[in-house]
PDB file of C-alpha atoms in Angstrom:
ATOM      1  CA  MET V   1     -53.525 -61.812   3.832  1.00  0.00           C
ATOM      2  CA  GLY V   2     -51.484 -65.013   3.951  1.00  0.00           C
ATOM      3  CA  LEU V   3     -53.842 -66.481   6.550  1.00  0.00           C
ATOM      4  CA  ARG V   4     -56.875 -65.793   4.368  1.00  0.00           C
ATOM      5  CA  LEU V   5     -55.360 -67.618   1.354  1.00  0.00           C
ATOM      6  CA  LYS V   6     -54.505 -70.561   3.586  1.00  0.00           C
ATOM      7  CA  GLN V   7     -58.138 -70.761   4.817  1.00  0.00           C
ATOM      8  CA  GLN V   8     -59.498 -70.657   1.241  1.00  0.00           C
ATOM      9  CA  TYR V   9     -57.070 -73.365   0.125  1.00  0.00           C
ATOM     10  CA  GLN V  10     -58.076 -75.647   3.028  1.00  0.00           C
ATOM     11  CA  SER V  11     -61.789 -75.309   2.242  1.00  0.00           C
ATOM     12  CA  TYR V  12     -61.245 -76.539  -1.305  1.00  0.00           C
ATOM     13  CA  GLN V  13     -59.394 -79.656  -0.111  1.00  0.00           C
ATOM     14  CA  THR V  14     -62.114 -81.044   2.190  1.00  0.00           C
ATOM     15  CA  GLY V  15     -63.992 -83.234  -0.352  1.00  0.00           C
ATOM     16  CA  PHE V  16     -64.215 -84.584  -3.878  1.00  0.00           C
ATOM     17  CA  THR V  17     -65.416 -82.482  -6.745  1.00  0.00           C
ATOM     18  CA  LEU V  18     -68.497 -83.501  -8.712  1.00  0.00           C
ATOM     19  CA  ILE V  19     -66.273 -84.334 -11.701  1.00  0.00           C
ATOM     20  CA  GLU V  20     -64.155 -86.723  -9.609  1.00  0.00           C
ATOM     21  CA  VAL V  21     -67.226 -88.514  -8.278  1.00  0.00           C
ATOM     22  CA  MET V  22     -68.705 -88.819 -11.793  1.00  0.00           C
ATOM     23  CA  VAL V  23     -65.453 -90.268 -13.155  1.00  0.00           C
ATOM     24  CA  VAL V  24     -65.413 -92.914 -10.394  1.00  0.00           C
ATOM     25  CA  ILE V  25     -69.076 -93.801 -11.069  1.00  0.00           C
ATOM     26  CA  VAL V  26     -68.417 -94.171 -14.796  1.00  0.00           C
ATOM     27  CA  ILE V  27     -65.380 -96.392 -14.147  1.00  0.00           C
ATOM     28  CA  LEU V  28     -67.388 -98.597 -11.758  1.00  0.00           C
ATOM     29  CA  GLY V  29     -70.204 -98.829 -14.310  1.00  0.00           C
ATOM     30  CA  ILE V  30     -67.812 -99.932 -17.046  1.00  0.00           C
ATOM     31  CA  LEU V  31     -66.243-102.559 -14.771  1.00  0.00           C
ATOM     32  CA  ALA V  32     -69.679-103.867 -13.758  1.00  0.00           C
ATOM     33  CA  ALA V  33     -70.773-104.082 -17.391  1.00  0.00           C
ATOM     34  CA  LEU V  34     -67.695-106.163 -18.227  1.00  0.00           C
ATOM     35  CA  ILE V  35     -67.589-108.423 -15.163  1.00  0.00           C
ATOM     36  CA  VAL V  36     -71.213-109.113 -14.141  1.00  0.00           C
ATOM     37  CA  PRO V  37     -72.276-111.022 -17.300  1.00  0.00           C
ATOM     38  CA  ASN V  38     -69.240-113.320 -16.982  1.00  0.00           C
ATOM     39  CA  VAL V  39     -69.889-114.044 -13.306  1.00  0.00           C
ATOM     40  CA  ILE V  40     -73.598-114.738 -13.828  1.00  0.00           C
ATOM     41  CA  GLY V  41     -72.905-117.237 -16.616  1.00  0.00           C
ATOM     42  CA  GLN V  42     -70.401-119.141 -14.469  1.00  0.00           C
ATOM     43  CA  SER V  43     -73.054-120.066 -11.920  1.00  0.00           C
ATOM     44  CA  ASP V  44     -75.051-122.063 -14.478  1.00  0.00           C
ATOM     45  CA  LYS V  45     -71.915-123.728 -15.839  1.00  0.00           C
ATOM     46  CA  ALA V  46     -70.922-124.750 -12.313  1.00  0.00           C
ATOM     47  CA  ARG V  47     -74.353-126.293 -11.685  1.00  0.00           C
ATOM     48  CA  VAL V  48     -74.167-128.252 -14.928  1.00  0.00           C
ATOM     49  CA  GLY V  49     -70.679-129.467 -13.992  1.00  0.00           C
ATOM     50  CA  THR V  50     -71.891-130.462 -10.531  1.00  0.00           C
ATOM     51  CA  THR V  51     -74.799-132.366 -12.057  1.00  0.00           C
ATOM     52  CA  LYS V  52     -72.526-134.270 -14.447  1.00  0.00           C
ATOM     53  CA  SER V  53     -70.273-135.206 -11.540  1.00  0.00           C
ATOM     54  CA  VAL V  54     -73.226-136.397  -9.436  1.00  0.00           C
ATOM     55  CA  LEU V  55     -74.517-138.460 -12.384  1.00  0.00           C
ATOM     56  CA  SER V  56     -71.119-140.111 -12.801  1.00  0.00           C
ATOM     57  CA  THR V  57     -70.746-140.868  -9.095  1.00  0.00           C
ATOM     58  CA  THR V  58     -74.270-142.291  -8.936  1.00  0.00           C
ATOM     59  CA  ALA V  59     -73.602-144.453 -12.000  1.00  0.00           C
ATOM     60  CA  SER V  60     -70.526-145.865 -10.233  1.00  0.00           C
ATOM     61  CA  ALA V  61     -72.678-146.760  -7.219  1.00  0.00           C
ATOM     62  CA  LEU V  62     -75.187-148.432  -9.560  1.00  0.00           C
ATOM     63  CA  ASP V  63     -72.362-150.469 -11.105  1.00  0.00           C
ATOM     64  CA  LEU V  64     -71.234-151.596  -7.634  1.00  0.00           C
ATOM     65  CA  PHE V  65     -74.811-152.634  -6.844  1.00  0.00           C
ATOM     66  CA  LYS V  66     -74.823-154.705 -10.028  1.00  0.00           C
ATOM     67  CA  LEU V  67     -71.493-156.357  -9.170  1.00  0.00           C
ATOM     68  CA  ASP V  68     -72.872-157.412  -5.801  1.00  0.00           C
ATOM     69  CA  ASN V  69     -76.390-158.389  -6.904  1.00  0.00           C
ATOM     70  CA  SER V  70     -76.049-159.364 -10.592  1.00  0.00           C
ATOM     71  CA  ARG V  71     -78.623-156.730 -11.533  1.00  0.00           C
ATOM     72  CA  TYR V  72     -79.312-153.010 -11.333  1.00  0.00           C
ATOM     73  CA  PRO V  73     -82.028-151.668  -9.025  1.00  0.00           C
ATOM     74  CA  THR V  74     -85.437-151.751 -10.715  1.00  0.00           C
ATOM     75  CA  THR V  75     -87.238-148.550 -11.648  1.00  0.00           C
ATOM     76  CA  GLN V  76     -89.585-149.187  -8.722  1.00  0.00           C
ATOM     77  CA  GLU V  77     -86.660-149.535  -6.296  1.00  0.00           C
ATOM     78  CA  GLY V  78     -85.111-146.471  -7.875  1.00  0.00           C
ATOM     79  CA  LEU V  79     -82.012-144.803  -6.519  1.00  0.00           C
ATOM     80  CA  ASP V  80     -83.398-145.430  -3.049  1.00  0.00           C
ATOM     81  CA  GLY V  81     -82.188-149.009  -3.666  1.00  0.00           C
ATOM     82  CA  LEU V  82     -78.635-147.655  -3.254  1.00  0.00           C
ATOM     83  CA  ILE V  83     -79.396-146.310   0.218  1.00  0.00           C
ATOM     84  CA  HIS V  84     -81.929-148.759   1.666  1.00  0.00           C
ATOM     85  CA  LYS V  85     -81.538-152.486   1.132  1.00  0.00           C
ATOM     86  CA  PRO V  86     -84.101-153.844  -1.342  1.00  0.00           C
ATOM     87  CA  ALA V  87     -85.817-157.058  -0.215  1.00  0.00           C
ATOM     88  CA  THR V  88     -84.306-158.996  -3.133  1.00  0.00           C
ATOM     89  CA  ALA V  89     -80.706-157.763  -2.699  1.00  0.00           C
ATOM     90  CA  LYS V  90     -78.234-160.618  -2.183  1.00  0.00           C
ATOM     91  CA  THR V  91     -75.347-158.571  -0.877  1.00  0.00           C
ATOM     92  CA  TRP V  92     -75.483-155.258   0.929  1.00  0.00           C
ATOM     93  CA  PRO V  93     -72.529-153.199   2.205  1.00  0.00           C
ATOM     94  CA  ASN V  94     -72.728-151.659   5.649  1.00  0.00           C
ATOM     95  CA  GLY V  95     -74.208-148.172   5.102  1.00  0.00           C
ATOM     96  CA  GLY V  96     -75.364-148.805   1.536  1.00  0.00           C
ATOM     97  CA  TYR V  97     -73.794-147.726  -1.731  1.00  0.00           C
ATOM     98  CA  ILE V  98     -74.312-143.984  -1.262  1.00  0.00           C
ATOM     99  CA  LYS V  99     -73.798-142.251   2.052  1.00  0.00           C
ATOM    100  CA  GLY V 100     -75.639-139.085   3.032  1.00  0.00           C
ATOM    101  CA  GLY V 101     -78.982-139.515   1.326  1.00  0.00           C
ATOM    102  CA  LEU V 102     -80.260-139.509  -2.213  1.00  0.00           C
ATOM    103  CA  PRO V 103     -78.085-137.601  -4.671  1.00  0.00           C
ATOM    104  CA  LYS V 104     -79.374-134.264  -5.979  1.00  0.00           C
ATOM    105  CA  ASP V 105     -78.532-132.370  -9.154  1.00  0.00           C
ATOM    106  CA  GLY V 106     -76.907-128.917  -9.202  1.00  0.00           C
ATOM    107  CA  TRP V 107     -80.283-127.265  -8.619  1.00  0.00           C
ATOM    108  CA  GLY V 108     -81.162-129.443  -5.627  1.00  0.00           C
ATOM    109  CA  ALA V 109     -83.658-131.645  -7.486  1.00  0.00           C
ATOM    110  CA  ASP V 110     -83.831-135.444  -7.509  1.00  0.00           C
ATOM    111  CA  LEU V 111     -82.090-137.395 -10.279  1.00  0.00           C
ATOM    112  CA  GLN V 112     -84.258-139.446 -12.628  1.00  0.00           C
ATOM    113  CA  TYR V 113     -83.612-143.187 -12.929  1.00  0.00           C
ATOM    114  CA  ILE V 114     -85.180-145.787 -15.228  1.00  0.00           C
ATOM    115  CA  SER V 115     -84.095-149.422 -15.513  1.00  0.00           C
ATOM    116  CA  PRO V 116     -83.840-150.919 -18.040  1.00  0.00           C
ATOM    117  CA  GLY V 117     -82.927-147.867 -20.048  1.00  0.00           C
ATOM    118  CA  SER V 118     -83.631-146.826 -23.597  1.00  0.00           C
ATOM    119  CA  ASP V 119     -81.722-148.030 -26.659  1.00  0.00           C
ATOM    120  CA  GLY V 120     -80.564-151.233 -24.934  1.00  0.00           C
ATOM    121  CA  LYS V 121     -78.750-149.422 -22.104  1.00  0.00           C
ATOM    122  CA  PRO V 122     -78.962-151.045 -18.676  1.00  0.00           C
ATOM    123  CA  PHE V 123     -80.378-147.822 -17.183  1.00  0.00           C
ATOM    124  CA  ASP V 124     -81.108-144.166 -17.916  1.00  0.00           C
ATOM    125  CA  LEU V 125     -79.867-141.648 -15.372  1.00  0.00           C
ATOM    126  CA  TYR V 126     -80.519-137.953 -15.908  1.00  0.00           C
ATOM    127  CA  SER V 127     -81.495-134.562 -14.484  1.00  0.00           C
ATOM    128  CA  PHE V 128     -84.266-132.310 -15.783  1.00  0.00           C
ATOM    129  CA  GLY V 129     -81.852-129.351 -15.701  1.00  0.00           C
ATOM    130  CA  SER V 130     -82.478-125.834 -14.428  1.00  0.00           C
ATOM    131  CA  ASP V 131     -86.214-125.732 -15.188  1.00  0.00           C
ATOM    132  CA  GLY V 132     -86.972-129.013 -13.403  1.00  0.00           C
ATOM    133  CA  LYS V 133     -89.105-130.193 -16.332  1.00  0.00           C
ATOM    134  CA  GLU V 134     -88.546-132.811 -18.995  1.00  0.00           C
ATOM    135  CA  GLY V 135     -87.067-131.436 -22.207  1.00  0.00           C
ATOM    136  CA  GLY V 136     -85.953-127.836 -22.453  1.00  0.00           C
ATOM    137  CA  GLU V 137     -83.300-125.936 -24.340  1.00  0.00           C
ATOM    138  CA  ASP V 138     -79.976-124.284 -23.502  1.00  0.00           C
ATOM    139  CA  ASP V 139     -79.562-124.023 -19.697  1.00  0.00           C
ATOM    140  CA  ALA V 140     -82.939-125.712 -19.139  1.00  0.00           C
ATOM    141  CA  ALA V 141     -82.033-128.804 -21.205  1.00  0.00           C
ATOM    142  CA  ASP V 142     -82.011-132.240 -19.595  1.00  0.00           C
ATOM    143  CA  ILE V 143     -78.578-133.513 -18.579  1.00  0.00           C
ATOM    144  CA  ALA V 144     -78.101-137.244 -19.131  1.00  0.00           C
ATOM    145  CA  LEU V 145     -75.344-139.606 -18.143  1.00  0.00           C
ATOM    146  CA  GLN V 146     -73.250-140.427 -21.192  1.00  0.00           C
ATOM    147  CA  GLN V 147     -72.803-144.221 -21.208  1.00  0.00           C
TER     148      GLN V 147
END
């Protein structure tokens, strides 16, 4: 009789009950509902932050170009004028003003550059944002260098 009880007890201990599995699934669902929206939103914030940093770094390279050449690259020369020596450049550092190719925004798209800029600014430097189109709202809004 004692052996039979031991066999029945062992058979009940071999796996999880349906209730235990359901409790774990509910807990995982609650955690996912709380965590996933926060993680997804951080990706867009990181891309915006990256874009602002790239705009600032590129603006610094533009300022160095101006110090050396008494002017900013023209719209036609564009940001390529920071990598490849324009024909009219007086001074040119070895390797250019930006190493590693043209800068990209947080979404991997080209930055936009216009010189002279609007409202009396020497240049406009901006990204089209997540949608890659001019204008937009919220996450798709254009991101401009604040001068």
